[in-house]
mmCIF file of C-alpha atoms in Angstrom:
data_model
loop_
_atom_site.group_PDB
_atom_site.id
_atom_site.type_symbol
_atom_site.label_atom_id
_atom_site.label_comp_id
_atom_site.label_asym_id
_atom_site.label_seq_id
_atom_site.Cartn_x
_atom_site.Cartn_y
_atom_site.Cartn_z
ATOM 1 C CA UNK A 1 6.162 -29.039 -15.611
ATOM 2 C CA UNK A 2 2.706 -29.102 -17.082
ATOM 3 C CA UNK A 3 1.736 -27.466 -20.428
ATOM 4 C CA UNK A 4 -0.336 -24.796 -18.558
ATOM 5 C CA UNK A 5 2.655 -23.809 -16.371
ATOM 6 C CA UNK A 6 4.845 -23.669 -19.437
ATOM 7 C CA UNK A 7 2.342 -21.382 -21.122
ATOM 8 C CA UNK A 8 2.118 -19.201 -17.991
ATOM 9 C CA UNK A 9 5.931 -18.809 -17.811
ATOM 10 C CA UNK A 10 6.126 -18.039 -21.579
ATOM 11 C CA UNK A 11 3.521 -15.353 -21.208
ATOM 12 C CA UNK A 12 5.225 -13.825 -18.170
ATOM 13 C CA UNK A 13 8.581 -13.767 -20.012
ATOM 14 C CA UNK A 14 6.929 -12.182 -22.930
ATOM 15 C CA UNK A 15 5.375 -9.531 -20.790
ATOM 16 C CA UNK A 16 8.599 -8.730 -19.115
ATOM 17 C CA UNK A 17 10.233 -8.373 -22.517
ATOM 18 C CA UNK A 18 7.635 -5.976 -23.659
ATOM 19 C CA UNK A 19 7.945 -3.849 -20.568
ATOM 20 C CA UNK A 20 11.733 -3.748 -20.921
ATOM 21 C CA UNK A 21 11.438 -2.822 -24.545
ATOM 22 C CA UNK A 22 9.012 0.017 -23.900
ATOM 23 C CA UNK A 23 11.065 1.461 -21.011
ATOM 24 C CA UNK A 24 14.645 0.580 -21.927
ATOM 25 C CA UNK A 25 14.874 0.632 -25.722
ATOM 26 C CA UNK A 26 15.700 4.004 -27.097
ATOM 27 C CA UNK A 27 12.674 5.597 -28.780
ATOM 28 C CA UNK A 28 13.554 7.441 -31.998
ATOM 29 C CA UNK A 29 11.667 10.825 -32.256
ATOM 30 C CA UNK A 30 12.966 12.256 -35.424
ATOM 31 C CA UNK A 31 16.337 12.027 -37.169
ATOM 32 C CA UNK A 32 18.135 13.883 -34.475
ATOM 33 C CA UNK A 33 15.998 13.191 -31.430
ATOM 34 C CA UNK A 34 15.646 10.076 -29.275
ATOM 35 C CA UNK A 35 14.825 9.084 -25.639
ATOM 36 C CA UNK A 36 17.864 7.436 -23.949
ATOM 37 C CA UNK A 37 17.061 5.585 -20.792
ATOM 38 C CA UNK A 38 19.698 5.323 -18.085
ATOM 39 C CA UNK A 39 17.938 2.727 -15.868
ATOM 40 C CA UNK A 40 14.779 0.980 -15.355
ATOM 41 C CA UNK A 41 13.550 -0.548 -12.008
ATOM 42 C CA UNK A 42 10.724 -2.910 -11.360
ATOM 43 C CA UNK A 43 8.939 -1.964 -8.165
ATOM 44 C CA UNK A 44 7.443 -5.277 -7.193
ATOM 45 C CA UNK A 45 9.935 -7.396 -5.459
ATOM 46 C CA UNK A 46 12.603 -4.627 -5.693
ATOM 47 C CA UNK A 47 15.461 -4.869 -3.204
ATOM 48 C CA UNK A 48 15.033 -1.643 -1.173
ATOM 49 C CA UNK A 49 17.653 0.271 0.744
ATOM 50 C CA UNK A 50 17.113 0.204 4.448
ATOM 51 C CA UNK A 51 18.967 3.103 6.054
ATOM 52 C CA UNK A 52 19.481 3.295 9.810
ATOM 53 C CA UNK A 53 16.291 4.852 11.236
ATOM 54 C CA UNK A 54 18.470 6.681 13.823
ATOM 55 C CA UNK A 55 20.095 8.634 10.963
ATOM 56 C CA UNK A 56 17.121 10.295 9.474
ATOM 57 C CA UNK A 57 18.257 12.671 6.704
ATOM 58 C CA UNK A 58 16.498 16.014 6.291
ATOM 59 C CA UNK A 59 14.359 16.269 3.128
ATOM 60 C CA UNK A 60 16.723 18.680 1.336
ATOM 61 C CA UNK A 61 19.671 16.461 1.720
ATOM 62 C CA UNK A 62 18.207 13.022 1.129
ATOM 63 C CA UNK A 63 18.240 13.087 -2.621
ATOM 64 C CA UNK A 64 15.229 10.729 -2.564
ATOM 65 C CA UNK A 65 12.217 11.391 -4.790
ATOM 66 C CA UNK A 66 8.749 10.271 -3.785
ATOM 67 C CA UNK A 67 6.515 8.295 -6.076
ATOM 68 C CA UNK A 68 2.960 7.126 -6.016
ATOM 69 C CA UNK A 69 1.503 4.516 -8.354
ATOM 70 C CA UNK A 70 -1.995 3.348 -7.677
ATOM 71 C CA UNK A 71 -2.109 2.267 -4.042
ATOM 72 C CA UNK A 72 1.654 1.935 -3.733
ATOM 73 C CA UNK A 73 4.102 4.666 -2.705
ATOM 74 C CA UNK A 74 7.839 4.902 -1.888
ATOM 75 C CA UNK A 75 11.020 6.689 -2.648
ATOM 76 C CA UNK A 76 13.747 6.199 -5.168
ATOM 77 C CA UNK A 77 17.206 7.795 -5.714
ATOM 78 C CA UNK A 78 18.492 9.406 -8.811
ATOM 79 C CA UNK A 79 20.679 6.566 -9.475
ATOM 80 C CA UNK A 80 17.745 4.011 -9.461
ATOM 81 C CA UNK A 81 17.657 2.644 -6.042
ATOM 82 C CA UNK A 82 14.172 1.876 -4.538
ATOM 83 C CA UNK A 83 14.613 3.430 -0.955
ATOM 84 C CA UNK A 84 11.228 2.414 0.282
ATOM 85 C CA UNK A 85 7.992 0.845 -1.106
ATOM 86 C CA UNK A 86 4.685 0.415 0.733
ATOM 87 C CA UNK A 87 1.035 -0.081 0.020
ATOM 88 C CA UNK A 88 -1.144 2.531 1.573
ATOM 89 C CA UNK A 89 -4.531 1.628 0.263
ATOM 90 C CA UNK A 90 -5.071 4.968 -1.337
ATOM 91 C CA UNK A 91 -4.931 6.593 2.177
ATOM 92 C CA UNK A 92 -1.521 7.975 2.099
ATOM 93 C CA UNK A 93 0.641 10.954 1.153
ATOM 94 C CA UNK A 94 4.337 11.174 0.197
ATOM 95 C CA UNK A 95 6.580 14.075 -0.598
ATOM 96 C CA UNK A 96 10.267 14.831 -0.698
ATOM 97 C CA UNK A 97 11.600 13.355 2.495
ATOM 98 C CA UNK A 98 8.389 12.320 4.353
ATOM 99 C CA UNK A 99 5.361 10.048 4.135
ATOM 100 C CA UNK A 100 2.279 9.051 6.106
ATOM 101 C CA UNK A 101 -0.537 6.618 6.038
ATOM 102 C CA UNK A 102 -3.811 7.320 7.900
ATOM 103 C CA UNK A 103 -6.918 5.381 8.705
ATOM 104 C CA UNK A 104 -10.340 6.728 8.159
ATOM 105 C CA UNK A 105 -11.364 9.413 10.720
ATOM 106 C CA UNK A 106 -7.841 9.453 12.240
ATOM 107 C CA UNK A 107 -7.555 11.871 15.149
ATOM 108 C CA UNK A 108 -3.870 12.334 14.501
ATOM 109 C CA UNK A 109 -1.422 11.272 11.910
ATOM 110 C CA UNK A 110 2.249 10.389 12.329
ATOM 111 C CA UNK A 111 4.567 11.460 9.568
ATOM 112 C CA UNK A 112 7.798 9.544 8.885
ATOM 113 C CA UNK A 113 11.131 9.904 7.102
ATOM 114 C CA UNK A 114 11.660 7.556 4.115
ATOM 115 C CA UNK A 115 13.567 5.176 6.355
ATOM 116 C CA UNK A 116 10.767 4.793 8.948
ATOM 117 C CA UNK A 117 12.031 7.219 11.695
ATOM 118 C CA UNK A 118 9.315 9.561 13.030
ATOM 119 C CA UNK A 119 9.484 13.017 11.699
ATOM 120 C CA UNK A 120 6.448 14.608 13.345
ATOM 121 C CA UNK A 121 2.856 13.950 14.523
ATOM 122 C CA UNK A 122 -0.125 16.013 13.330
ATOM 123 C CA UNK A 123 -2.257 16.030 16.357
ATOM 124 C CA UNK A 124 -5.575 16.981 14.637
ATOM 125 C CA UNK A 125 -7.933 15.015 12.455
ATOM 126 C CA UNK A 126 -8.042 15.635 8.728
ATOM 127 C CA UNK A 127 -6.250 14.779 5.520
ATOM 128 C CA UNK A 128 -2.501 15.201 5.837
ATOM 129 C CA UNK A 129 -0.864 16.438 2.556
ATOM 130 C CA UNK A 130 2.867 16.186 2.223
ATOM 131 C CA UNK A 131 3.959 18.481 -0.511
ATOM 132 C CA UNK A 132 7.454 19.317 -1.900
ATOM 133 C CA UNK A 133 8.199 22.022 0.587
ATOM 134 C CA UNK A 134 5.920 21.634 3.455
ATOM 135 C CA UNK A 135 3.367 19.601 5.338
ATOM 136 C CA UNK A 136 -0.333 20.611 5.283
ATOM 137 C CA UNK A 137 -3.446 19.445 6.975
ATOM 138 C CA UNK A 138 -6.855 19.744 5.219
ATOM 139 C CA UNK A 139 -9.437 19.911 8.073
ATOM 140 C CA UNK A 140 -12.823 18.205 8.060
ATOM 141 C CA UNK A 141 -15.565 20.223 6.292
ATOM 142 C CA UNK A 142 -13.357 21.063 3.340
ATOM 143 C CA UNK A 143 -12.849 24.828 3.854
ATOM 144 C CA UNK A 144 -9.754 24.968 6.170
ATOM 145 C CA UNK A 145 -6.116 24.189 5.714
ATOM 146 C CA UNK A 146 -3.067 24.573 7.914
ATOM 147 C CA UNK A 147 0.653 24.456 7.367
ATOM 148 C CA UNK A 148 3.018 22.717 9.824
ATOM 149 C CA UNK A 149 6.764 23.130 10.315
ATOM 150 C CA UNK A 150 9.316 20.222 10.682
ATOM 151 C CA UNK A 151 8.591 19.974 14.396
ATOM 152 C CA UNK A 152 4.927 19.363 13.857
ATOM 153 C CA UNK A 153 3.997 22.864 15.042
ATOM 154 C CA UNK A 154 1.079 24.582 13.233
ATOM 155 C CA UNK A 155 2.337 27.834 11.544
ATOM 156 C CA UNK A 156 -0.834 29.147 10.041
ATOM 157 C CA UNK A 157 -4.466 28.310 9.238
ATOM 158 C CA UNK A 158 -6.740 29.526 6.519
ATOM 159 C CA UNK A 159 -10.478 28.870 7.015
ATOM 160 C CA UNK A 160 -13.277 29.809 4.632
ATOM 161 C CA UNK A 161 -17.056 28.760 4.470
ATOM 162 C CA UNK A 162 -16.569 27.604 0.972
ATOM 163 C CA UNK A 163 -14.738 24.232 0.177
ATOM 164 C CA UNK A 164 -11.223 24.184 -1.187
ATOM 165 C CA UNK A 165 -11.273 23.286 -4.868
ATOM 166 C CA UNK A 166 -7.533 24.015 -5.754
ATOM 167 C CA UNK A 167 -4.299 24.071 -3.855
ATOM 168 C CA UNK A 168 -0.640 24.308 -4.618
ATOM 169 C CA UNK A 169 2.583 25.554 -3.035
ATOM 170 C CA UNK A 170 6.079 26.590 -3.909
ATOM 171 C CA UNK A 171 9.242 27.513 -2.032
ATOM 172 C CA UNK A 172 7.865 30.825 -1.127
ATOM 173 C CA UNK A 173 4.082 30.555 -0.777
ATOM 174 C CA UNK A 174 0.937 28.521 -0.803
ATOM 175 C CA UNK A 175 -2.114 29.249 -3.073
ATOM 176 C CA UNK A 176 -5.694 28.285 -2.406
ATOM 177 C CA UNK A 177 -8.712 28.356 -4.599
ATOM 178 C CA UNK A 178 -12.308 27.981 -3.344
ATOM 179 C CA UNK A 179 -15.659 26.827 -4.695
ATOM 180 C CA UNK A 180 -17.034 30.338 -4.403
ATOM 181 C CA UNK A 181 -14.296 31.766 -6.719
ATOM 182 C CA UNK A 182 -12.009 33.218 -4.000
ATOM 183 C CA UNK A 183 -8.271 32.921 -4.773
ATOM 184 C CA UNK A 184 -5.891 33.354 -1.821
ATOM 185 C CA UNK A 185 -2.108 33.297 -1.524
ATOM 186 C CA UNK A 186 -0.105 33.261 1.731
ATOM 187 C CA UNK A 187 3.554 33.298 2.404
ATOM 188 C CA UNK A 188 5.349 30.803 4.589
ATOM 189 C CA UNK A 189 4.605 32.655 7.761
ATOM 190 C CA UNK A 190 0.883 32.698 6.899
ATOM 191 C CA UNK A 191 0.875 36.374 5.945
ATOM 192 C CA UNK A 192 -1.664 37.095 3.246
ATOM 193 C CA UNK A 193 -0.155 38.061 -0.020
ATOM 194 C CA UNK A 194 -3.571 38.585 -1.874
ATOM 195 C CA UNK A 195 -7.110 37.473 -1.733
ATOM 196 C CA UNK A 196 -9.637 38.310 -4.300
ATOM 197 C CA UNK A 197 -12.384 36.954 -6.683
ATOM 198 C CA UNK A 198 -11.187 36.759 -10.356
ATOM 199 C CA UNK A 199 -14.807 36.646 -11.565
ATOM 200 C CA UNK A 200 -15.938 36.999 -15.093
ATOM 201 C CA UNK A 201 -17.856 33.672 -15.295
ATOM 202 C CA UNK A 202 -21.385 32.431 -14.576
ATOM 203 C CA UNK A 203 -19.958 29.850 -12.052
ATOM 204 C CA UNK A 204 -17.142 31.283 -10.043
ATOM 205 C CA UNK A 205 -15.079 28.296 -9.074
ATOM 206 C CA UNK A 206 -11.231 27.901 -9.074
ATOM 207 C CA UNK A 207 -10.225 24.785 -10.780
ATOM 208 C CA UNK A 208 -6.454 25.126 -10.611
ATOM 209 C CA UNK A 209 -3.949 27.478 -8.996
ATOM 210 C CA UNK A 210 -0.087 27.692 -9.012
ATOM 211 C CA UNK A 211 2.458 30.080 -7.586
ATOM 212 C CA UNK A 212 6.124 30.380 -8.877
ATOM 213 C CA UNK A 213 9.074 29.364 -6.745
ATOM 214 C CA UNK A 214 10.331 32.994 -6.604
ATOM 215 C CA UNK A 215 6.920 34.312 -5.531
ATOM 216 C CA UNK A 216 6.736 36.775 -8.395
ATOM 217 C CA UNK A 217 3.794 35.184 -10.159
ATOM 218 C CA UNK A 218 0.652 33.233 -9.543
ATOM 219 C CA UNK A 219 -1.789 31.738 -11.916
ATOM 220 C CA UNK A 220 -5.275 30.058 -11.938
ATOM 221 C CA UNK A 221 -7.836 28.486 -14.110
ATOM 222 C CA UNK A 222 -11.181 29.853 -12.894
ATOM 223 C CA UNK A 223 -14.861 29.811 -13.600
ATOM 224 C CA UNK A 224 -17.262 27.941 -15.792
ATOM 225 C CA UNK A 225 -18.985 29.618 -18.861
ATOM 226 C CA UNK A 226 -16.653 31.032 -19.706
ATOM 227 C CA UNK A 227 -13.456 29.477 -18.293
ATOM 228 C CA UNK A 228 -10.569 31.731 -17.873
ATOM 229 C CA UNK A 229 -6.858 31.513 -17.341
ATOM 230 C CA UNK A 230 -5.176 34.500 -15.572
ATOM 231 C CA UNK A 231 -1.687 35.328 -14.603
ATOM 232 C CA UNK A 232 -1.012 37.621 -11.632
ATOM 233 C CA UNK A 233 2.153 39.560 -10.979
ATOM 234 C CA UNK A 234 3.063 39.868 -7.291
ATOM 235 C CA UNK A 235 5.138 42.864 -6.063
ATOM 236 C CA UNK A 236 5.375 42.655 -2.196
ATOM 237 C CA UNK A 237 1.825 43.064 -0.998
ATOM 238 C CA UNK A 238 0.667 44.408 -4.322
ATOM 239 C CA UNK A 239 -0.759 42.278 -7.056
ATOM 240 C CA UNK A 240 -2.332 42.825 -10.589
ATOM 241 C CA UNK A 241 -3.546 40.578 -13.369
ATOM 242 C CA UNK A 242 -1.165 41.006 -16.214
ATOM 243 C CA UNK A 243 -2.610 38.364 -18.611
ATOM 244 C CA UNK A 244 -5.956 36.669 -19.163
ATOM 245 C CA UNK A 245 -7.558 34.424 -21.725
ATOM 246 C CA UNK A 246 -10.961 33.010 -22.077
ATOM 247 C CA UNK A 247 -12.004 29.705 -23.461
ATOM 248 C CA UNK A 248 -15.265 28.815 -25.266
ATOM 249 C CA UNK A 249 -15.492 25.313 -23.711
ATOM 250 C CA UNK A 250 -15.213 24.718 -19.977
ATOM 251 C CA UNK A 251 -13.962 21.784 -17.943
ATOM 252 C CA UNK A 252 -16.010 20.909 -14.913
ATOM 253 C CA UNK A 253 -13.261 19.291 -12.830
ATOM 254 C CA UNK A 254 -10.015 20.069 -11.065
ATOM 255 C CA UNK A 255 -7.425 20.769 -13.623
ATOM 256 C CA UNK A 256 -3.627 21.036 -14.009
ATOM 257 C CA UNK A 257 -1.574 24.238 -13.596
ATOM 258 C CA UNK A 258 2.175 24.632 -12.868
ATOM 259 C CA UNK A 259 5.122 26.888 -13.293
ATOM 260 C CA UNK A 260 8.225 25.681 -14.995
ATOM 261 C CA UNK A 261 11.340 25.144 -13.109
ATOM 262 C CA UNK A 262 12.976 28.383 -14.611
ATOM 263 C CA UNK A 263 9.847 30.448 -13.646
ATOM 264 C CA UNK A 264 9.648 31.824 -17.193
ATOM 265 C CA UNK A 265 6.715 29.844 -18.317
ATOM 266 C CA UNK A 266 3.414 28.577 -16.845
ATOM 267 C CA UNK A 267 1.612 25.428 -18.033
ATOM 268 C CA UNK A 268 -2.184 24.844 -17.684
ATOM 269 C CA UNK A 269 -4.864 22.514 -18.782
ATOM 270 C CA UNK A 270 -7.692 23.499 -21.131
ATOM 271 C CA UNK A 271 -10.607 21.510 -22.567
ATOM 272 C CA UNK A 272 -8.600 21.005 -25.723
ATOM 273 C CA UNK A 273 -4.998 20.311 -24.427
ATOM 274 C CA UNK A 274 -2.205 22.247 -22.825
ATOM 275 C CA UNK A 275 -1.595 25.975 -22.680
ATOM 276 C CA UNK A 276 1.864 27.263 -22.469
ATOM 277 C CA UNK A 277 2.394 30.941 -21.532
ATOM 278 C CA UNK A 278 5.840 32.448 -22.128
ATOM 279 C CA UNK A 279 5.757 35.073 -19.324
ATOM 280 C CA UNK A 280 8.629 37.219 -20.776
ATOM 281 C CA UNK A 281 7.020 37.487 -24.233
ATOM 282 C CA UNK A 282 3.409 37.291 -22.850
ATOM 283 C CA UNK A 283 2.802 34.718 -25.690
ATOM 284 C CA UNK A 284 0.386 31.941 -25.303
ATOM 285 C CA UNK A 285 0.719 28.705 -27.151
ATOM 286 C CA UNK A 286 -1.839 25.875 -27.350
ATOM 287 C CA UNK A 287 -0.873 22.229 -27.842
ATOM 288 C CA UNK A 288 -3.839 19.954 -28.541
ATOM 289 C CA UNK A 289 -4.249 16.785 -26.503
ATOM 290 C CA UNK A 290 -7.045 14.321 -25.930
ATOM 291 C CA UNK A 291 -7.044 13.328 -22.366
ATOM 292 C CA UNK A 292 -6.149 14.616 -18.914
ATOM 293 C CA UNK A 293 -2.809 16.467 -18.357
ATOM 294 C CA UNK A 294 -0.921 14.817 -15.445
ATOM 295 C CA UNK A 295 2.254 16.860 -15.624
ATOM 296 C CA UNK A 296 4.147 19.118 -17.902
ATOM 297 C CA UNK A 297 7.580 20.914 -17.659
ATOM 298 C CA UNK A 298 10.601 22.195 -19.181
ATOM 299 C CA UNK A 299 13.583 20.280 -20.318
ATOM 300 C CA UNK A 300 16.447 22.264 -18.731
ATOM 301 C CA UNK A 301 18.082 25.059 -20.872
ATOM 302 C CA UNK A 302 16.132 24.241 -23.948
ATOM 303 C CA UNK A 303 12.849 25.217 -25.640
ATOM 304 C CA UNK A 304 11.533 21.695 -25.320
ATOM 305 C CA UNK A 305 8.807 20.565 -23.053
ATOM 306 C CA UNK A 306 7.817 17.080 -21.780
ATOM 307 C CA UNK A 307 4.155 16.197 -21.175
ATOM 308 C CA UNK A 308 2.347 13.288 -19.720
ATOM 309 C CA UNK A 309 -1.302 12.812 -20.623
ATOM 310 C CA UNK A 310 -3.787 10.174 -19.328
ATOM 311 C CA UNK A 311 -6.180 8.964 -21.979
ATOM 312 C CA UNK A 312 -9.102 6.518 -22.016
ATOM 313 C CA UNK A 313 -6.827 3.672 -23.306
ATOM 314 C CA UNK A 314 -3.612 4.428 -21.396
ATOM 315 C CA UNK A 315 -0.993 7.304 -21.305
ATOM 316 C CA UNK A 316 0.870 9.459 -23.802
ATOM 317 C CA UNK A 317 4.406 10.873 -23.224
ATOM 318 C CA UNK A 318 5.084 13.747 -25.654
ATOM 319 C CA UNK A 319 7.926 16.109 -26.358
ATOM 320 C CA UNK A 320 6.952 19.599 -27.686
ATOM 321 C CA UNK A 321 9.231 22.277 -29.131
ATOM 322 C CA UNK A 322 8.360 25.856 -28.425
ATOM 323 C CA UNK A 323 5.951 27.412 -29.336
ATOM 324 C CA UNK A 324 3.714 24.474 -30.230
ATOM 325 C CA UNK A 325 5.573 22.080 -32.496
ATOM 326 C CA UNK A 326 4.826 18.478 -31.235
ATOM 327 C CA UNK A 327 7.990 16.519 -32.120
ATOM 328 C CA UNK A 328 6.799 13.120 -31.085
ATOM 329 C CA UNK A 329 4.401 11.238 -28.879
ATOM 330 C CA UNK A 330 4.658 7.605 -27.620
ATOM 331 C CA UNK A 331 1.622 5.869 -26.214
ATOM 332 C CA UNK A 332 1.861 3.173 -23.574
ATOM 333 C CA UNK A 333 -0.739 1.008 -21.773
ATOM 334 C CA UNK A 334 -0.749 1.612 -18.043
ATOM 335 C CA UNK A 335 -3.386 2.083 -15.327
ATOM 336 C CA UNK A 336 -1.242 4.401 -13.358
ATOM 337 C CA UNK A 337 1.727 6.735 -14.363
ATOM 338 C CA UNK A 338 3.699 9.668 -13.199
ATOM 339 C CA UNK A 339 6.323 12.142 -14.733
ATOM 340 C CA UNK A 340 8.858 13.891 -12.701
ATOM 341 C CA UNK A 341 11.319 16.405 -14.194
ATOM 342 C CA UNK A 342 14.305 16.881 -11.761
ATOM 343 C CA UNK A 343 17.842 17.915 -12.122
ATOM 344 C CA UNK A 344 17.936 17.537 -15.906
ATOM 345 C CA UNK A 345 16.371 14.064 -15.774
ATOM 346 C CA UNK A 346 13.007 12.699 -16.770
ATOM 347 C CA UNK A 347 11.627 10.094 -14.435
ATOM 348 C CA UNK A 348 8.676 8.088 -15.841
ATOM 349 C CA UNK A 349 6.559 5.667 -13.679
ATOM 350 C CA UNK A 350 4.189 3.171 -15.220
ATOM 351 C CA UNK A 351 2.276 0.644 -13.009
ATOM 352 C CA UNK A 352 5.174 -1.508 -11.904
ATOM 353 C CA UNK A 353 8.230 0.323 -13.280
ATOM 354 C CA UNK A 354 10.224 3.447 -12.811
ATOM 355 C CA UNK A 355 12.723 4.769 -15.512
ATOM 356 C CA UNK A 356 15.059 7.645 -15.802
ATOM 357 C CA UNK A 357 15.185 8.885 -19.335
ATOM 358 C CA UNK A 358 17.163 11.605 -21.120
ATOM 359 C CA UNK A 359 16.426 13.247 -24.500
ATOM 360 C CA UNK A 360 19.374 13.209 -26.829
ATOM 361 C CA UNK A 361 19.925 15.338 -29.870
ATOM 362 C CA UNK A 362 18.450 18.527 -28.619
ATOM 363 C CA UNK A 363 19.689 21.759 -30.173
#
């Protein structure tokens, strides 16, 4: 073996050790708090499970979580098995229980179960988006979106002259924001829940939108100069704004907004960090961050939140105690990363690794 090869192997071994240390070693937060990893999997070269394509499980029963890192996507189980891994060349979508890859200007898009069995075919051109609860098609032109059922049948279509600038869905509804400032929510049948212009800004554009799983609340980040966050209460076909807050600085890009799993809080991105609104108390907390918020959510049955931020140099994983006490942050170098909070577990993806992490020592 040549000296160069020995050096290459030594460097590779050192890199593997560093990755394992970052993702497997317990990370102390304070005296009583620490991250405790349950498992870490390396994606490249991982041995994947290959279920029988004739036994395609429905999304709600599979227990498989979709992941996307760079131009790779796949599914993993809660116990750390890589169910599927593919390279989609950035032209793919994957959600709970389904995935698709589409070429440029595709006239139709086949959608598959994680094991490769055909789930449905979207027989129209456009960008197929597989979300947590449904499959959507964003039509050419940018102003129309349709929802499809599990048989590939179109359930509803919303079409506006202005381009879609924000979109999200939940178990009960979908919410759509447009470049002209229109905010629209529809239920699973396509029936309109509300449609109005929040207004109040020089440039009326919706930059983020979210709707709670129980369908009782919706939220959005809207406008530029000033930029506003609003919370909307939904009661049947009636709606009203019950909270709003304006910011002196405005972001000029799509931003992050999401309701917590409990439905008691809503998280949203601001120019200076993360906003957390306690809906029951109508109390807004601001947690400063430098970077782009990728995801934020609640750690079950606690007043602690976990946040993933993308910075210029890498990513930051932080734990925050309500209302705005940042317990700890750990920074790691990665080009791509994701954070999933599910069933009491924290799943952290970073370039070529996926780890399940628990927080220990919480009060």
